């Protein structure tokens, strides 16, 4: 998708816009985990921008309802014993690889969600070949969204959980 994203952090606004319920316990747990281990449980800063490895609100369907829940902007497949090395792109699924790459193929048609955001940033080369960071945002809509695939991974519990 892009280099980074600016989030809409007002969960009530997202809930209204997407007719969804907020999974409050999930966001409360994320904040506690972030306080205990900010390197592992990263959240957006004051600029509301996220990069791979940072948690963000995602809308999924659970028990027939739309739910806003925190998810990390990078896939960690359910059965992986260790974090997949960063050299493997597990945060941008390309259309041409959805049915070919093992990481995406097993989720396609099963674990879909919507990732809402306000704008996205991309490095673009100008006419002279120099890279510039460009911010893309909609003129007519407040929130954009992108389809996403997700998996559920759980690891060892942190002390105090």
mmCIF file of C-alpha atoms in Angstrom:
data_model
loop_
_atom_site.group_PDB
_atom_site.id
_atom_site.type_symbol
_atom_site.label_atom_id
_atom_site.label_comp_id
_atom_site.label_asym_id
_atom_site.label_seq_id
_atom_site.Cartn_x
_atom_site.Cartn_y
_atom_site.Cartn_z
ATOM 1 C CA UNK A 1 0.000 0.000 0.000
ATOM 2 C CA UNK A 2 2.310 2.777 1.132
ATOM 3 C CA UNK A 3 5.205 4.041 3.207
ATOM 4 C CA UNK A 4 3.084 5.211 6.133
ATOM 5 C CA UNK A 5 -0.490 6.107 7.008
ATOM 6 C CA UNK A 6 -2.201 8.826 9.034
ATOM 7 C CA UNK A 7 -4.870 7.248 11.234
ATOM 8 C CA UNK A 8 -8.273 8.448 12.261
ATOM 9 C CA UNK A 9 -7.823 7.878 16.001
ATOM 10 C CA UNK A 10 -11.348 8.944 16.984
ATOM 11 C CA UNK A 11 -12.822 5.476 17.431
ATOM 12 C CA UNK A 12 -16.329 6.829 18.075
ATOM 13 C CA UNK A 13 -16.200 8.626 14.743
ATOM 14 C CA UNK A 14 -15.086 5.422 12.996
ATOM 15 C CA UNK A 15 -17.810 3.435 14.750
ATOM 16 C CA UNK A 16 -20.453 5.844 13.502
ATOM 17 C CA UNK A 17 -19.028 6.027 9.968
ATOM 18 C CA UNK A 18 -18.770 2.236 9.551
ATOM 19 C CA UNK A 19 -21.728 1.158 11.745
ATOM 20 C CA UNK A 20 -19.332 -0.764 13.972
ATOM 21 C CA UNK A 21 -18.802 -1.493 17.650
ATOM 22 C CA UNK A 22 -15.528 -0.648 19.407
ATOM 23 C CA UNK A 23 -13.755 -3.537 21.105
ATOM 24 C CA UNK A 24 -12.869 -1.443 24.165
ATOM 25 C CA UNK A 25 -11.081 -4.251 26.021
ATOM 26 C CA UNK A 26 -8.764 -4.813 23.067
ATOM 27 C CA UNK A 27 -7.719 -1.143 22.983
ATOM 28 C CA UNK A 28 -7.345 -1.008 26.781
ATOM 29 C CA UNK A 29 -5.142 -4.126 26.704
ATOM 30 C CA UNK A 30 -3.041 -2.640 23.904
ATOM 31 C CA UNK A 31 -2.420 0.515 25.962
ATOM 32 C CA UNK A 32 -1.383 -1.557 28.997
ATOM 33 C CA UNK A 33 0.895 -3.711 26.837
ATOM 34 C CA UNK A 34 2.360 -0.562 25.256
ATOM 35 C CA UNK A 35 3.134 0.858 28.706
ATOM 36 C CA UNK A 36 4.873 -2.397 29.722
ATOM 37 C CA UNK A 37 6.745 -2.965 26.457
ATOM 38 C CA UNK A 38 6.600 0.015 24.032
ATOM 39 C CA UNK A 39 9.148 -1.574 21.689
ATOM 40 C CA UNK A 40 6.957 -4.594 21.117
ATOM 41 C CA UNK A 41 3.520 -2.959 21.303
ATOM 42 C CA UNK A 42 3.914 0.189 19.218
ATOM 43 C CA UNK A 43 1.123 2.746 18.864
ATOM 44 C CA UNK A 44 0.810 5.868 16.729
ATOM 45 C CA UNK A 45 2.453 9.003 18.037
ATOM 46 C CA UNK A 46 0.940 12.467 18.305
ATOM 47 C CA UNK A 47 1.077 12.853 14.507
ATOM 48 C CA UNK A 48 -1.249 9.812 14.207
ATOM 49 C CA UNK A 49 1.096 8.187 11.681
ATOM 50 C CA UNK A 50 1.827 4.503 11.622
ATOM 51 C CA UNK A 51 4.492 2.432 9.955
ATOM 52 C CA UNK A 52 4.917 -1.349 9.760
ATOM 53 C CA UNK A 53 4.867 -2.974 13.250
ATOM 54 C CA UNK A 54 2.555 -0.278 14.719
ATOM 55 C CA UNK A 55 -0.947 -1.152 15.939
ATOM 56 C CA UNK A 56 -3.987 0.515 14.351
ATOM 57 C CA UNK A 57 -7.776 0.163 14.352
ATOM 58 C CA UNK A 58 -9.126 -2.383 11.871
ATOM 59 C CA UNK A 59 -12.756 -3.277 11.213
ATOM 60 C CA UNK A 60 -13.616 -6.972 11.039
ATOM 61 C CA UNK A 61 -16.759 -9.034 11.277
ATOM 62 C CA UNK A 62 -17.213 -11.057 14.450
ATOM 63 C CA UNK A 63 -20.409 -12.951 15.292
ATOM 64 C CA UNK A 64 -22.272 -11.072 12.556
ATOM 65 C CA UNK A 65 -21.231 -7.616 13.808
ATOM 66 C CA UNK A 66 -18.682 -5.095 12.582
ATOM 67 C CA UNK A 67 -16.033 -4.684 15.263
ATOM 68 C CA UNK A 68 -13.225 -2.109 15.491
ATOM 69 C CA UNK A 69 -10.229 -3.843 17.019
ATOM 70 C CA UNK A 70 -6.501 -3.070 17.252
ATOM 71 C CA UNK A 71 -4.226 -4.970 14.886
ATOM 72 C CA UNK A 72 -0.593 -4.652 13.990
ATOM 73 C CA UNK A 73 0.324 -3.232 10.590
ATOM 74 C CA UNK A 74 2.338 -6.281 9.567
ATOM 75 C CA UNK A 75 1.334 -9.905 9.349
ATOM 76 C CA UNK A 76 2.724 -12.530 11.667
ATOM 77 C CA UNK A 77 1.305 -15.862 10.505
ATOM 78 C CA UNK A 78 -0.544 -17.814 13.197
ATOM 79 C CA UNK A 79 1.862 -20.754 13.323
ATOM 80 C CA UNK A 80 5.157 -18.855 13.209
ATOM 81 C CA UNK A 81 7.434 -19.561 16.155
ATOM 82 C CA UNK A 82 9.511 -16.422 15.589
ATOM 83 C CA UNK A 83 8.946 -13.016 14.053
ATOM 84 C CA UNK A 84 9.394 -13.174 10.291
ATOM 85 C CA UNK A 85 12.520 -11.183 9.314
ATOM 86 C CA UNK A 86 11.863 -7.622 8.099
ATOM 87 C CA UNK A 87 13.369 -8.402 4.701
ATOM 88 C CA UNK A 88 10.087 -10.208 3.919
ATOM 89 C CA UNK A 89 7.279 -7.782 3.100
ATOM 90 C CA UNK A 90 4.347 -8.858 5.237
ATOM 91 C CA UNK A 91 2.485 -5.572 5.342
ATOM 92 C CA UNK A 92 1.674 -4.914 1.673
ATOM 93 C CA UNK A 93 -0.081 -7.650 -0.235
ATOM 94 C CA UNK A 94 0.166 -7.145 -3.971
ATOM 95 C CA UNK A 95 -2.771 -8.227 -6.101
ATOM 96 C CA UNK A 96 -0.535 -10.403 -8.254
ATOM 97 C CA UNK A 97 0.773 -12.343 -5.236
ATOM 98 C CA UNK A 98 -2.429 -12.884 -3.232
ATOM 99 C CA UNK A 99 -2.994 -16.375 -4.596
ATOM 100 C CA UNK A 100 0.671 -17.305 -4.914
ATOM 101 C CA UNK A 101 2.426 -16.349 -1.677
ATOM 102 C CA UNK A 102 1.796 -18.709 1.212
ATOM 103 C CA UNK A 103 1.427 -15.872 3.732
ATOM 104 C CA UNK A 104 -1.530 -14.323 1.860
ATOM 105 C CA UNK A 105 -3.009 -17.364 0.091
ATOM 106 C CA UNK A 106 -4.159 -19.090 3.286
ATOM 107 C CA UNK A 107 -5.998 -15.920 4.440
ATOM 108 C CA UNK A 108 -7.675 -14.998 1.161
ATOM 109 C CA UNK A 109 -11.412 -15.577 1.402
ATOM 110 C CA UNK A 110 -11.214 -16.216 5.159
ATOM 111 C CA UNK A 111 -9.748 -13.344 7.204
ATOM 112 C CA UNK A 112 -10.698 -10.011 5.677
ATOM 113 C CA UNK A 113 -11.067 -6.598 7.235
ATOM 114 C CA UNK A 114 -11.167 -2.893 6.464
ATOM 115 C CA UNK A 115 -8.330 -0.598 7.446
ATOM 116 C CA UNK A 116 -9.628 3.003 7.782
ATOM 117 C CA UNK A 117 -7.233 5.956 7.534
ATOM 118 C CA UNK A 118 -7.144 9.681 6.790
ATOM 119 C CA UNK A 119 -4.234 9.829 4.374
ATOM 120 C CA UNK A 120 -1.184 7.930 3.224
ATOM 121 C CA UNK A 121 2.395 8.844 2.413
ATOM 122 C CA UNK A 122 4.480 7.535 -0.448
ATOM 123 C CA UNK A 123 7.980 8.246 -1.720
ATOM 124 C CA UNK A 124 7.730 9.453 -5.332
ATOM 125 C CA UNK A 125 10.576 10.401 -7.677
ATOM 126 C CA UNK A 126 10.304 13.811 -9.287
ATOM 127 C CA UNK A 127 11.402 14.717 -12.826
ATOM 128 C CA UNK A 128 15.027 15.003 -11.642
ATOM 129 C CA UNK A 129 15.008 11.567 -10.026
ATOM 130 C CA UNK A 130 14.957 12.898 -6.449
ATOM 131 C CA UNK A 131 12.604 11.208 -3.998
ATOM 132 C CA UNK A 132 9.947 13.313 -2.327
ATOM 133 C CA UNK A 133 7.521 12.248 0.365
ATOM 134 C CA UNK A 134 3.996 12.939 -0.924
ATOM 135 C CA UNK A 135 0.847 12.932 1.231
ATOM 136 C CA UNK A 136 -2.279 11.611 -0.500
ATOM 137 C CA UNK A 137 -5.696 12.407 0.945
ATOM 138 C CA UNK A 138 -9.276 12.591 -0.324
ATOM 139 C CA UNK A 139 -10.991 15.873 -1.112
ATOM 140 C CA UNK A 140 -14.552 14.633 -0.732
ATOM 141 C CA UNK A 141 -14.291 11.975 1.997
ATOM 142 C CA UNK A 142 -13.051 12.277 5.549
ATOM 143 C CA UNK A 143 -11.850 8.695 5.811
ATOM 144 C CA UNK A 144 -10.426 6.340 3.226
ATOM 145 C CA UNK A 145 -10.130 2.629 3.698
ATOM 146 C CA UNK A 146 -8.260 -0.287 2.256
ATOM 147 C CA UNK A 147 -9.043 -3.983 2.360
ATOM 148 C CA UNK A 148 -6.788 -6.011 4.615
ATOM 149 C CA UNK A 149 -6.006 -9.607 5.415
ATOM 150 C CA UNK A 150 -5.231 -10.672 8.949
ATOM 151 C CA UNK A 151 -4.236 -13.689 10.980
ATOM 152 C CA UNK A 152 -4.520 -14.400 14.701
ATOM 153 C CA UNK A 153 -1.212 -15.052 16.391
ATOM 154 C CA UNK A 154 -0.671 -15.490 20.096
ATOM 155 C CA UNK A 155 2.572 -15.983 21.879
ATOM 156 C CA UNK A 156 3.813 -16.306 25.431
ATOM 157 C CA UNK A 157 1.998 -14.094 27.888
ATOM 158 C CA UNK A 158 3.803 -11.097 29.301
ATOM 159 C CA UNK A 159 4.384 -10.934 33.031
ATOM 160 C CA UNK A 160 1.280 -9.466 34.626
ATOM 161 C CA UNK A 161 -1.119 -10.553 31.865
#
